[in-house]
Coordinates of C-alpha atoms in Angstrom, one line a residue:
X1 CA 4.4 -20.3 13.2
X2 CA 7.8 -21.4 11.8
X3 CA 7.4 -20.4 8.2
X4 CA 6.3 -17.0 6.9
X5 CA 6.4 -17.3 2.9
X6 CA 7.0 -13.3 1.4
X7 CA 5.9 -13.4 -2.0
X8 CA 7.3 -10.4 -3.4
X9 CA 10.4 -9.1 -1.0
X10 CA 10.4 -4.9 -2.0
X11 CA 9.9 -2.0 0.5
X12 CA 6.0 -3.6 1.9
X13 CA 7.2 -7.7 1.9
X14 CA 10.5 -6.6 3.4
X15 CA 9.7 -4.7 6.1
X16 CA 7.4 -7.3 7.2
X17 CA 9.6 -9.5 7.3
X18 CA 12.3 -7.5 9.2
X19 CA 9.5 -7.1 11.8
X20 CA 8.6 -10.6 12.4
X21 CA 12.3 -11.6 12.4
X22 CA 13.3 -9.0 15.1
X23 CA 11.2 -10.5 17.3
X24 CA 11.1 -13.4 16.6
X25 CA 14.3 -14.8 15.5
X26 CA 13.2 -18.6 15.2
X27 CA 10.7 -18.1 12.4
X28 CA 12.1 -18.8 9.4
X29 CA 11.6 -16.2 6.3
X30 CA 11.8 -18.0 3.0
X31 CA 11.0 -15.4 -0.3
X32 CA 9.3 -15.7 -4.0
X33 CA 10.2 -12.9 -6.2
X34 CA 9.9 -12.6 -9.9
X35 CA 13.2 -11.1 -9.6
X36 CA 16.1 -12.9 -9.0
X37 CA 18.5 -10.2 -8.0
X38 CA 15.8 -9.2 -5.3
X39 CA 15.6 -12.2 -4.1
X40 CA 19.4 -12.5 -3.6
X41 CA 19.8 -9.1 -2.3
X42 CA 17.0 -10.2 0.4
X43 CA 19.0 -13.0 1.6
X44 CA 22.5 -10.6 1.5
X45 CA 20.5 -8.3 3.8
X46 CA 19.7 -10.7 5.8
X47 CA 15.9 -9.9 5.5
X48 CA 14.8 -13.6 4.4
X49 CA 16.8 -16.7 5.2
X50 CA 16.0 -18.6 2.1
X51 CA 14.7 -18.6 -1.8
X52 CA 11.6 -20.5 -2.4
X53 CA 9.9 -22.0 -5.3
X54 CA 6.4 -22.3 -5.6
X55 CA 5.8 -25.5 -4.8
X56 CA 7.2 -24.7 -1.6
X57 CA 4.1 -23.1 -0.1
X58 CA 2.7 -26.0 0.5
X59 CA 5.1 -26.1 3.9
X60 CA 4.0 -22.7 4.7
X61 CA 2.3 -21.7 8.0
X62 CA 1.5 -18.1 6.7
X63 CA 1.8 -16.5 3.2
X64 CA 2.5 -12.8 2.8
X65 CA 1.6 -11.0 -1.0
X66 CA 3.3 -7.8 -1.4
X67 CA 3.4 -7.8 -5.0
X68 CA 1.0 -5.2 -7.7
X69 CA -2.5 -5.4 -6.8
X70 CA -2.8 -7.2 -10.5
X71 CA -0.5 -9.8 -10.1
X72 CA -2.7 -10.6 -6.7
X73 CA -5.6 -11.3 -8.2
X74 CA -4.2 -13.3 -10.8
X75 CA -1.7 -15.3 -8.4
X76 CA -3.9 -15.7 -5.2
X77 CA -6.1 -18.1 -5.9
X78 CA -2.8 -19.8 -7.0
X79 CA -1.6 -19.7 -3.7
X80 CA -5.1 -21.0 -2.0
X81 CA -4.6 -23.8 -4.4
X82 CA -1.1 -25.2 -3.2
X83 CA -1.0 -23.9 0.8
X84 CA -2.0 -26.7 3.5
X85 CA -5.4 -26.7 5.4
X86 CA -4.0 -24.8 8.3
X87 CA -2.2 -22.3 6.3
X88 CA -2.5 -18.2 7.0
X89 CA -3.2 -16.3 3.6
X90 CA -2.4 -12.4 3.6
X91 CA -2.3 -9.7 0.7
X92 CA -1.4 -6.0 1.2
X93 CA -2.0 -4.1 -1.6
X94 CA -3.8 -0.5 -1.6
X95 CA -7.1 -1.9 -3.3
X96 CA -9.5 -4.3 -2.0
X97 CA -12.5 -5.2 -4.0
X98 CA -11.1 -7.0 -6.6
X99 CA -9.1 -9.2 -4.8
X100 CA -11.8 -10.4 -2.5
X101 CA -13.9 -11.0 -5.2
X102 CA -11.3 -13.1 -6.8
X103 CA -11.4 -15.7 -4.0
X104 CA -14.7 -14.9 -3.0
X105 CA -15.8 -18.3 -4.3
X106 CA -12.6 -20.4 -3.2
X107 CA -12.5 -23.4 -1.7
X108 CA -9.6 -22.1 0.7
X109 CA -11.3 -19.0 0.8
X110 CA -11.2 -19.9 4.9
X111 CA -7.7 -19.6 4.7
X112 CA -7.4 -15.9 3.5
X113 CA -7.7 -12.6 4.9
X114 CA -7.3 -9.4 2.9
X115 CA -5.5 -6.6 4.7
X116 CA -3.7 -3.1 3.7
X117 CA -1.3 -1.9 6.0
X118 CA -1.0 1.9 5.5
X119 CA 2.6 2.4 5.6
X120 CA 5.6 3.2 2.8
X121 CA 7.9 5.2 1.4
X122 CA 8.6 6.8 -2.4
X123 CA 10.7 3.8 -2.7
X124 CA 11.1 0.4 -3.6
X125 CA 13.1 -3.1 -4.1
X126 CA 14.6 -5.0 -0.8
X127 CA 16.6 -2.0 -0.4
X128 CA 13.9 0.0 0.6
X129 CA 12.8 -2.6 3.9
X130 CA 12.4 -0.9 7.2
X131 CA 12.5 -2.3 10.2
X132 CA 9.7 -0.8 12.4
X133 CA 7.6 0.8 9.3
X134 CA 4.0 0.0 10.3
X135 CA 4.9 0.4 14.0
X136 CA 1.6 3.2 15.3
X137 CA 0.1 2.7 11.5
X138 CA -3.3 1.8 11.2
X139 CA -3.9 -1.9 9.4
X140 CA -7.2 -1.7 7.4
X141 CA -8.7 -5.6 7.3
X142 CA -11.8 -6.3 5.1
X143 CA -14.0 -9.0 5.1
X144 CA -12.4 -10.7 8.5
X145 CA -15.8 -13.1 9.1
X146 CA -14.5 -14.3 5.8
X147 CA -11.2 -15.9 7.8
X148 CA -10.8 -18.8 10.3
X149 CA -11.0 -18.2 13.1
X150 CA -7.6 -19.5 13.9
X151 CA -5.9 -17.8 11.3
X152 CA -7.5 -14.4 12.6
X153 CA -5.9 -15.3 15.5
X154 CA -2.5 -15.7 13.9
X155 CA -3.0 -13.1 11.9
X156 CA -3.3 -10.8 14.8
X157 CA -0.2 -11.9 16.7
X158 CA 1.6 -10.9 13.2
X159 CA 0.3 -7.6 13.4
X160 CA 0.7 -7.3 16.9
X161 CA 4.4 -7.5 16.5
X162 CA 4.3 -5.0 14.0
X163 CA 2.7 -2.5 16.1
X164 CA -0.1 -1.6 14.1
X165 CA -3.3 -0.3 14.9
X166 CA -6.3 -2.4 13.6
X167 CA -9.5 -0.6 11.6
X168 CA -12.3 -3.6 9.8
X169 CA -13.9 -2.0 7.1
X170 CA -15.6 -3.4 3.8
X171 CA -14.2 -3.7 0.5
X172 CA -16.0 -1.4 -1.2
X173 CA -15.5 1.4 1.6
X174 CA -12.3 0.5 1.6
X175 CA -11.4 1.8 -1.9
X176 CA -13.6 4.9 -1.6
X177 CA -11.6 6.2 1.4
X178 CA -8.5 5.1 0.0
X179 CA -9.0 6.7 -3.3
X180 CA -9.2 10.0 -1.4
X181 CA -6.3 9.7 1.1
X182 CA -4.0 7.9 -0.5
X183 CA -4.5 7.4 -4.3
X184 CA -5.3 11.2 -5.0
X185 CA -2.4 12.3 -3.2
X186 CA -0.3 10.1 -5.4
X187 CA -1.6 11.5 -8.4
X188 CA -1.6 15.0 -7.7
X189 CA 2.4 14.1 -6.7
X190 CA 2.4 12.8 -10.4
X191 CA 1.0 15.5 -12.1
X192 CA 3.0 18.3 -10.3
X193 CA 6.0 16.7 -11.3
X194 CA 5.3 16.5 -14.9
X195 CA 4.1 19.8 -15.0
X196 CA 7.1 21.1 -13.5
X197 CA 9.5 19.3 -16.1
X198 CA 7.7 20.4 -18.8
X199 CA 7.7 23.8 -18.0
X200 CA 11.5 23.8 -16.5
X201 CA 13.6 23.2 -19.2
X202 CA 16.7 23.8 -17.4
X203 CA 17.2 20.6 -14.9
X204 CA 19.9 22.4 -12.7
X205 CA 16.9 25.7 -12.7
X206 CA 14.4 22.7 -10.9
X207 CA 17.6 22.0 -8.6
X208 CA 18.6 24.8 -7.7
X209 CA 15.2 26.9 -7.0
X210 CA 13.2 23.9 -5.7
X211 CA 12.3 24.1 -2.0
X212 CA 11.4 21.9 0.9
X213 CA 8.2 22.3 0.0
X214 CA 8.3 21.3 -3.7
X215 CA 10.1 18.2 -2.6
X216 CA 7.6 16.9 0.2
X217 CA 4.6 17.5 -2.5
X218 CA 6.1 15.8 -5.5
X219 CA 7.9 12.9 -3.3
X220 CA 5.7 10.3 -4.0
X221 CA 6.7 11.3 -7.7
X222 CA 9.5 9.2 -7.2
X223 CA 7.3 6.4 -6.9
X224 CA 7.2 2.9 -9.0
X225 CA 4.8 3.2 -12.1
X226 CA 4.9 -0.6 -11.8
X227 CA 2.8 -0.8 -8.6
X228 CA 0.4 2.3 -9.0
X229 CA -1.0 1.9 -12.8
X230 CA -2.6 -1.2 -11.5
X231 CA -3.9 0.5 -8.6
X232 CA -5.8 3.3 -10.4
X233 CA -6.9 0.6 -13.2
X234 CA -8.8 -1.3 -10.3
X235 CA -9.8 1.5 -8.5
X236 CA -10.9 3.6 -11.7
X237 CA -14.4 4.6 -10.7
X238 CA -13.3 5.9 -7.1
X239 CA -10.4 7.7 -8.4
X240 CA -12.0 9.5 -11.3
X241 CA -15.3 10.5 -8.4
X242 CA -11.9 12.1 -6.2
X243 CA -10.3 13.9 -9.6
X244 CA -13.5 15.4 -10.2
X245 CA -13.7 17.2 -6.6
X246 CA -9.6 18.2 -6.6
X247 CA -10.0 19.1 -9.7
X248 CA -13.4 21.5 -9.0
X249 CA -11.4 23.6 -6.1
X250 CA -8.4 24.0 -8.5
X251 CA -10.8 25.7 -11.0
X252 CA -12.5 27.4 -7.7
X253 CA -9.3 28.5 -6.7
X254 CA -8.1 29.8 -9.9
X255 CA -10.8 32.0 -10.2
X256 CA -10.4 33.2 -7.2
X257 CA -6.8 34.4 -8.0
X258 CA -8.3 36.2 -11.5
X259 CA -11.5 37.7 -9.2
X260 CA -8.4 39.0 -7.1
X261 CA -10.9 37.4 -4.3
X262 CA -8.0 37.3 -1.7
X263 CA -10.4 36.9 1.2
X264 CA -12.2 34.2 0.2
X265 CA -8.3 32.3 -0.9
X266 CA -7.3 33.3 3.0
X267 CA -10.7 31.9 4.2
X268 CA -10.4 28.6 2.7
X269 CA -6.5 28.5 3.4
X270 CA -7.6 29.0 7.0
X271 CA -10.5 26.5 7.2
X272 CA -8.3 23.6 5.5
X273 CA -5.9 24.3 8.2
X274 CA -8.0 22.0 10.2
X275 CA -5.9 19.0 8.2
X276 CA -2.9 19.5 10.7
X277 CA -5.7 18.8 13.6
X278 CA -7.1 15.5 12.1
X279 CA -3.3 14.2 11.1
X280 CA -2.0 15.4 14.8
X281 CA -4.7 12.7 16.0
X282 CA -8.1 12.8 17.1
X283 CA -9.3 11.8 20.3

Protein backbone atom coordinates (compact mmCIF):
# COMPACT_ATOMS: atom_id res chain seq x y z
CA UNK A 1 0.00 0.00 0.00
CA UNK A 2 1.15 3.57 -0.82
CA UNK A 3 -2.13 5.35 -0.97
CA UNK A 4 -4.84 5.31 1.66
CA UNK A 5 -7.80 7.64 0.25
CA UNK A 6 -9.93 9.06 3.72
CA UNK A 7 -13.11 10.18 2.55
CA UNK A 8 -14.45 12.16 5.21
CA UNK A 9 -11.34 13.33 7.68
CA UNK A 10 -13.54 13.98 11.34
CA UNK A 11 -12.78 12.14 14.64
CA UNK A 12 -13.30 8.13 12.90
CA UNK A 13 -11.35 9.04 9.18
CA UNK A 14 -8.74 10.97 11.25
CA UNK A 15 -7.72 8.72 13.64
CA UNK A 16 -7.24 6.16 11.14
CA UNK A 17 -5.28 7.90 9.46
CA UNK A 18 -3.00 9.00 12.33
CA UNK A 19 -2.67 5.30 12.97
CA UNK A 20 -1.51 4.15 9.63
CA UNK A 21 0.81 7.12 9.41
CA UNK A 22 2.60 6.44 12.75
CA UNK A 23 3.65 3.41 11.65
CA UNK A 24 3.98 3.72 8.66
CA UNK A 25 5.36 6.91 7.55
CA UNK A 26 5.81 6.10 3.74
CA UNK A 27 2.12 5.70 2.96
CA UNK A 28 0.82 8.58 1.67
CA UNK A 29 -2.69 9.99 3.20
CA UNK A 30 -4.53 12.05 0.65
CA UNK A 31 -8.35 13.33 2.01
CA UNK A 32 -12.02 14.07 0.41
CA UNK A 33 -14.20 16.11 2.59
CA UNK A 34 -17.25 18.00 1.80
CA UNK A 35 -15.75 20.54 3.86
CA UNK A 36 -13.01 22.54 2.84
CA UNK A 37 -11.93 23.97 6.10
CA UNK A 38 -11.66 20.25 7.34
CA UNK A 39 -9.85 19.27 4.81
CA UNK A 40 -7.28 22.13 5.36
CA UNK A 41 -7.17 21.72 8.95
CA UNK A 42 -6.25 17.89 8.14
CA UNK A 43 -3.31 18.82 6.20
CA UNK A 44 -2.25 21.77 9.10
CA UNK A 45 -2.39 18.79 11.53
CA UNK A 46 -0.46 16.93 9.73
CA UNK A 47 -3.10 14.09 9.72
CA UNK A 48 -3.30 13.79 5.74
CA UNK A 49 -0.51 14.82 3.33
CA UNK A 50 -2.71 15.98 0.53
CA UNK A 51 -6.44 17.19 -0.78
CA UNK A 52 -7.92 14.91 -3.26
CA UNK A 53 -10.63 15.21 -5.78
CA UNK A 54 -12.71 12.48 -6.83
CA UNK A 55 -11.38 11.49 -9.74
CA UNK A 56 -8.34 10.79 -7.80
CA UNK A 57 -9.45 7.49 -6.46
CA UNK A 58 -8.85 5.88 -9.25
CA UNK A 59 -4.86 5.91 -7.95
CA UNK A 60 -5.94 4.59 -4.72
CA UNK A 61 -4.70 1.31 -3.22
CA UNK A 62 -7.33 1.50 -0.28
CA UNK A 63 -10.37 3.82 0.28
CA UNK A 64 -11.53 4.63 3.79
CA UNK A 65 -15.50 6.06 4.24
CA UNK A 66 -15.95 7.81 7.51
CA UNK A 67 -18.68 9.94 6.44
CA UNK A 68 -22.95 9.57 7.73
CA UNK A 69 -24.11 6.19 7.22
CA UNK A 70 -26.51 8.08 4.45
CA UNK A 71 -24.03 9.66 2.52
CA UNK A 72 -22.36 5.87 2.32
CA UNK A 73 -24.96 4.36 0.70
CA UNK A 74 -25.46 7.05 -1.73
CA UNK A 75 -21.60 7.57 -2.40
CA UNK A 76 -20.23 3.95 -2.34
CA UNK A 77 -21.15 2.53 -5.12
CA UNK A 78 -19.61 5.81 -6.47
CA UNK A 79 -16.45 4.86 -5.28
CA UNK A 80 -16.66 1.02 -6.65
CA UNK A 81 -17.31 2.82 -9.89
CA UNK A 82 -13.96 4.91 -10.26
CA UNK A 83 -11.29 2.70 -7.83
CA UNK A 84 -8.87 0.28 -9.93
CA UNK A 85 -9.25 -3.57 -9.95
CA UNK A 86 -6.89 -4.07 -7.18
CA UNK A 87 -8.22 -1.38 -5.03
CA UNK A 88 -9.24 -1.93 -0.99
CA UNK A 89 -12.85 -0.56 -0.26
CA UNK A 90 -13.74 0.19 3.49
CA UNK A 91 -16.77 1.96 5.32
CA UNK A 92 -17.17 2.47 9.11
CA UNK A 93 -20.27 3.67 9.96
CA UNK A 94 -22.42 2.15 13.02
CA UNK A 95 -25.05 0.45 10.67
CA UNK A 96 -24.61 -2.29 8.31
CA UNK A 97 -27.48 -3.64 6.33
CA UNK A 98 -28.12 -0.94 4.18
CA UNK A 99 -24.87 -0.43 2.98
CA UNK A 100 -24.23 -4.00 2.05
CA UNK A 101 -27.23 -4.15 0.28
CA UNK A 102 -26.38 -1.10 -1.66
CA UNK A 103 -23.46 -2.87 -3.35
CA UNK A 104 -24.70 -6.15 -2.92
CA UNK A 105 -25.23 -6.32 -6.63
CA UNK A 106 -21.90 -4.39 -7.78
CA UNK A 107 -19.70 -5.21 -10.17
CA UNK A 108 -16.64 -4.23 -7.70
CA UNK A 109 -18.55 -5.62 -5.02
CA UNK A 110 -15.07 -7.85 -4.77
CA UNK A 111 -13.37 -4.97 -3.92
CA UNK A 112 -15.38 -3.86 -0.73
CA UNK A 113 -15.53 -4.91 2.76
CA UNK A 114 -17.91 -3.40 5.29
CA UNK A 115 -16.45 -2.91 8.75
CA UNK A 116 -17.47 -0.79 12.08
CA UNK A 117 -14.74 -0.15 14.29
CA UNK A 118 -16.22 0.45 17.77
CA UNK A 119 -14.33 3.32 18.97
CA UNK A 120 -15.11 7.37 19.48
CA UNK A 121 -15.59 10.07 21.31
CA UNK A 122 -18.66 12.88 21.94
CA UNK A 123 -16.76 14.80 19.37
CA UNK A 124 -16.07 15.58 15.98
CA UNK A 125 -14.20 17.36 12.91
CA UNK A 126 -10.26 16.71 12.35
CA UNK A 127 -9.85 18.20 15.63
CA UNK A 128 -11.20 15.37 17.30
CA UNK A 129 -8.42 12.61 15.58
CA UNK A 130 -6.68 10.42 18.02
CA UNK A 131 -3.87 8.71 17.58
CA UNK A 132 -4.18 5.12 19.15
CA UNK A 133 -8.20 5.26 19.33
CA UNK A 134 -9.16 1.68 18.22
CA UNK A 135 -5.97 0.30 19.86
CA UNK A 136 -7.72 -3.04 22.19
CA UNK A 137 -11.30 -2.13 20.47
CA UNK A 138 -13.07 -4.74 18.87
CA UNK A 139 -13.62 -4.25 14.80
CA UNK A 140 -17.02 -5.82 13.84
CA UNK A 141 -16.65 -7.02 9.83
CA UNK A 142 -19.74 -8.23 8.02
CA UNK A 143 -20.02 -10.13 5.06
CA UNK A 144 -16.07 -10.81 4.70
CA UNK A 145 -16.66 -13.96 1.97
CA UNK A 146 -18.04 -11.03 0.20
CA UNK A 147 -14.23 -9.50 -0.14
CA UNK A 148 -11.06 -10.72 -2.15
CA UNK A 149 -9.22 -12.41 -0.80
CA UNK A 150 -6.30 -10.15 -1.16
CA UNK A 151 -7.97 -7.23 0.00
CA UNK A 152 -8.95 -9.26 3.26
CA UNK A 153 -5.59 -9.58 3.50
CA UNK A 154 -4.79 -5.87 3.30
CA UNK A 155 -7.47 -5.10 5.09
CA UNK A 156 -6.18 -7.04 8.03
CA UNK A 157 -2.65 -5.58 8.01
CA UNK A 158 -4.71 -2.10 8.33
CA UNK A 159 -6.33 -3.17 11.28
CA UNK A 160 -3.49 -4.86 12.58
CA UNK A 161 -1.70 -1.67 12.95
CA UNK A 162 -4.46 -0.23 14.63
CA UNK A 163 -4.58 -2.69 17.25
CA UNK A 164 -7.98 -3.81 17.11
CA UNK A 165 -9.54 -6.95 17.93
CA UNK A 166 -11.54 -8.60 15.08
CA UNK A 167 -15.41 -10.04 15.58
CA UNK A 168 -17.35 -11.33 11.81
CA UNK A 169 -20.86 -11.08 12.29
CA UNK A 170 -23.83 -10.55 9.72
CA UNK A 171 -25.44 -7.54 8.79
CA UNK A 172 -28.48 -7.99 10.15
CA UNK A 173 -27.04 -9.18 13.64
CA UNK A 174 -24.93 -6.53 13.40
CA UNK A 175 -27.62 -3.81 13.74
CA UNK A 176 -29.62 -5.70 16.34
CA UNK A 177 -26.63 -5.78 18.78
CA UNK A 178 -25.60 -2.43 17.99
CA UNK A 179 -28.97 -0.96 18.40
CA UNK A 180 -28.72 -2.11 22.07
CA UNK A 181 -25.12 -1.24 22.96
CA UNK A 182 -24.46 1.59 21.23
CA UNK A 183 -27.52 3.36 19.64
CA UNK A 184 -29.77 3.18 22.83
CA UNK A 185 -27.13 4.46 24.93
CA UNK A 186 -26.92 7.45 22.65
CA UNK A 187 -30.45 8.12 22.85
CA UNK A 188 -31.04 7.83 26.37
CA UNK A 189 -27.81 10.48 26.46
CA UNK A 190 -30.21 12.61 24.24
CA UNK A 191 -33.17 12.44 26.01
CA UNK A 192 -31.62 13.07 29.54
CA UNK A 193 -30.25 16.08 28.30
CA UNK A 194 -33.27 17.62 26.98
CA UNK A 195 -35.13 16.73 29.81
CA UNK A 196 -32.71 18.34 32.08
CA UNK A 197 -32.81 21.79 30.00
CA UNK A 198 -36.29 21.83 30.03
CA UNK A 199 -36.78 21.43 33.41
CA UNK A 200 -33.51 23.72 34.57
CA UNK A 201 -34.29 26.99 33.56
CA UNK A 202 -31.36 28.50 35.18
CA UNK A 203 -28.10 27.34 32.95
CA UNK A 204 -25.53 28.37 35.79
CA UNK A 205 -28.32 25.99 38.36
CA UNK A 206 -27.31 22.82 35.54
CA UNK A 207 -23.57 24.06 36.15
CA UNK A 208 -23.25 24.44 39.24
CA UNK A 209 -25.23 21.28 40.73
CA UNK A 210 -24.37 18.88 37.98
CA UNK A 211 -22.10 16.03 38.98
CA UNK A 212 -19.60 13.58 37.55
CA UNK A 213 -22.17 11.45 37.20
CA UNK A 214 -24.64 13.71 35.21
CA UNK A 215 -21.75 14.48 32.91
CA UNK A 216 -20.59 10.73 32.04
CA UNK A 217 -24.49 9.87 31.23
CA UNK A 218 -25.43 12.82 29.13
CA UNK A 219 -21.74 12.98 27.30
CA UNK A 220 -22.62 11.55 24.28
CA UNK A 221 -25.24 14.51 24.31
CA UNK A 222 -22.64 16.42 23.01
CA UNK A 223 -22.68 14.48 20.06
CA UNK A 224 -23.17 15.52 16.13
CA UNK A 225 -27.04 15.33 15.16
CA UNK A 226 -25.44 15.14 11.62
CA UNK A 227 -24.10 11.67 11.93
CA UNK A 228 -26.77 10.00 14.37
CA UNK A 229 -30.25 10.97 12.65
CA UNK A 230 -29.16 8.88 9.84
CA UNK A 231 -28.16 6.21 12.02
CA UNK A 232 -31.50 5.71 13.83
CA UNK A 233 -33.39 6.45 10.26
CA UNK A 234 -31.61 3.12 8.93
CA UNK A 235 -31.66 1.30 11.95
CA UNK A 236 -35.44 2.28 12.81
CA UNK A 237 -36.89 -1.10 13.45
CA UNK A 238 -34.01 -2.27 15.83
CA UNK A 239 -33.96 0.84 17.70
CA UNK A 240 -37.69 1.26 18.28
CA UNK A 241 -37.58 -3.04 19.45
CA UNK A 242 -34.58 -1.59 22.15
CA UNK A 243 -36.95 1.78 23.23
CA UNK A 244 -39.62 -0.44 23.87
CA UNK A 245 -37.54 -2.74 26.56
CA UNK A 246 -35.66 0.66 28.21
CA UNK A 247 -38.62 2.13 28.16
CA UNK A 248 -40.72 -0.97 29.99
CA UNK A 249 -38.06 -1.04 33.15
CA UNK A 250 -38.37 2.85 33.39
CA UNK A 251 -42.17 2.39 33.84
CA UNK A 252 -41.16 -0.85 36.10
CA UNK A 253 -38.98 1.20 37.97
CA UNK A 254 -41.28 3.99 38.55
CA UNK A 255 -43.71 2.02 40.07
CA UNK A 256 -41.53 0.65 42.13
CA UNK A 257 -40.60 4.05 43.59
CA UNK A 258 -44.66 4.90 44.07
CA UNK A 259 -45.19 1.00 45.60
CA UNK A 260 -42.30 2.22 47.96
CA UNK A 261 -41.00 -1.39 46.77
CA UNK A 262 -37.36 -0.51 47.87
CA UNK A 263 -36.35 -4.20 47.93
CA UNK A 264 -37.16 -5.08 44.80
CA UNK A 265 -35.27 -1.27 43.36
CA UNK A 266 -32.01 -2.78 45.56
CA UNK A 267 -32.50 -6.24 44.00
CA UNK A 268 -32.47 -5.18 40.50
CA UNK A 269 -29.68 -2.45 41.27
CA UNK A 270 -27.69 -5.32 42.58
CA UNK A 271 -28.32 -7.83 39.74
CA UNK A 272 -27.41 -5.14 36.97
CA UNK A 273 -24.32 -4.71 38.80
CA UNK A 274 -23.12 -7.67 36.83
CA UNK A 275 -22.52 -4.84 33.76
CA UNK A 276 -19.16 -3.85 35.50
CA UNK A 277 -18.24 -7.76 35.18
CA UNK A 278 -19.06 -8.08 31.35
CA UNK A 279 -17.32 -4.45 30.57
CA UNK A 280 -14.14 -5.48 32.92
CA UNK A 281 -13.84 -8.45 30.21
CA UNK A 282 -14.83 -11.89 30.08
CA UNK A 283 -12.75 -14.70 29.81
Amino acid sequence: MKNIYIIGVGLIGGSIAKDIKHLNPDISIYGIDTNDEHLQKAVKLGIIDFKAEWDDLRQADSVILSIPVDAAVELLPKVLDLVNDDALVMESGSTKVEICKAVENHPKRRNFLATHPIAGTEFSGPDAALLGLFKGKTNIICEIEKTAFKLQERALTIFKIMGMRIRYMNPEAHDKHIAYVSHLSHISSFMLGKTVIEKEKNERDIFDMAGSGFASTVRLAKSSPDMWTPIFKQNKTNVIETLEEYIQNLKAFKTHLENDDFDEIHSEMANTNHIKDILNGIA
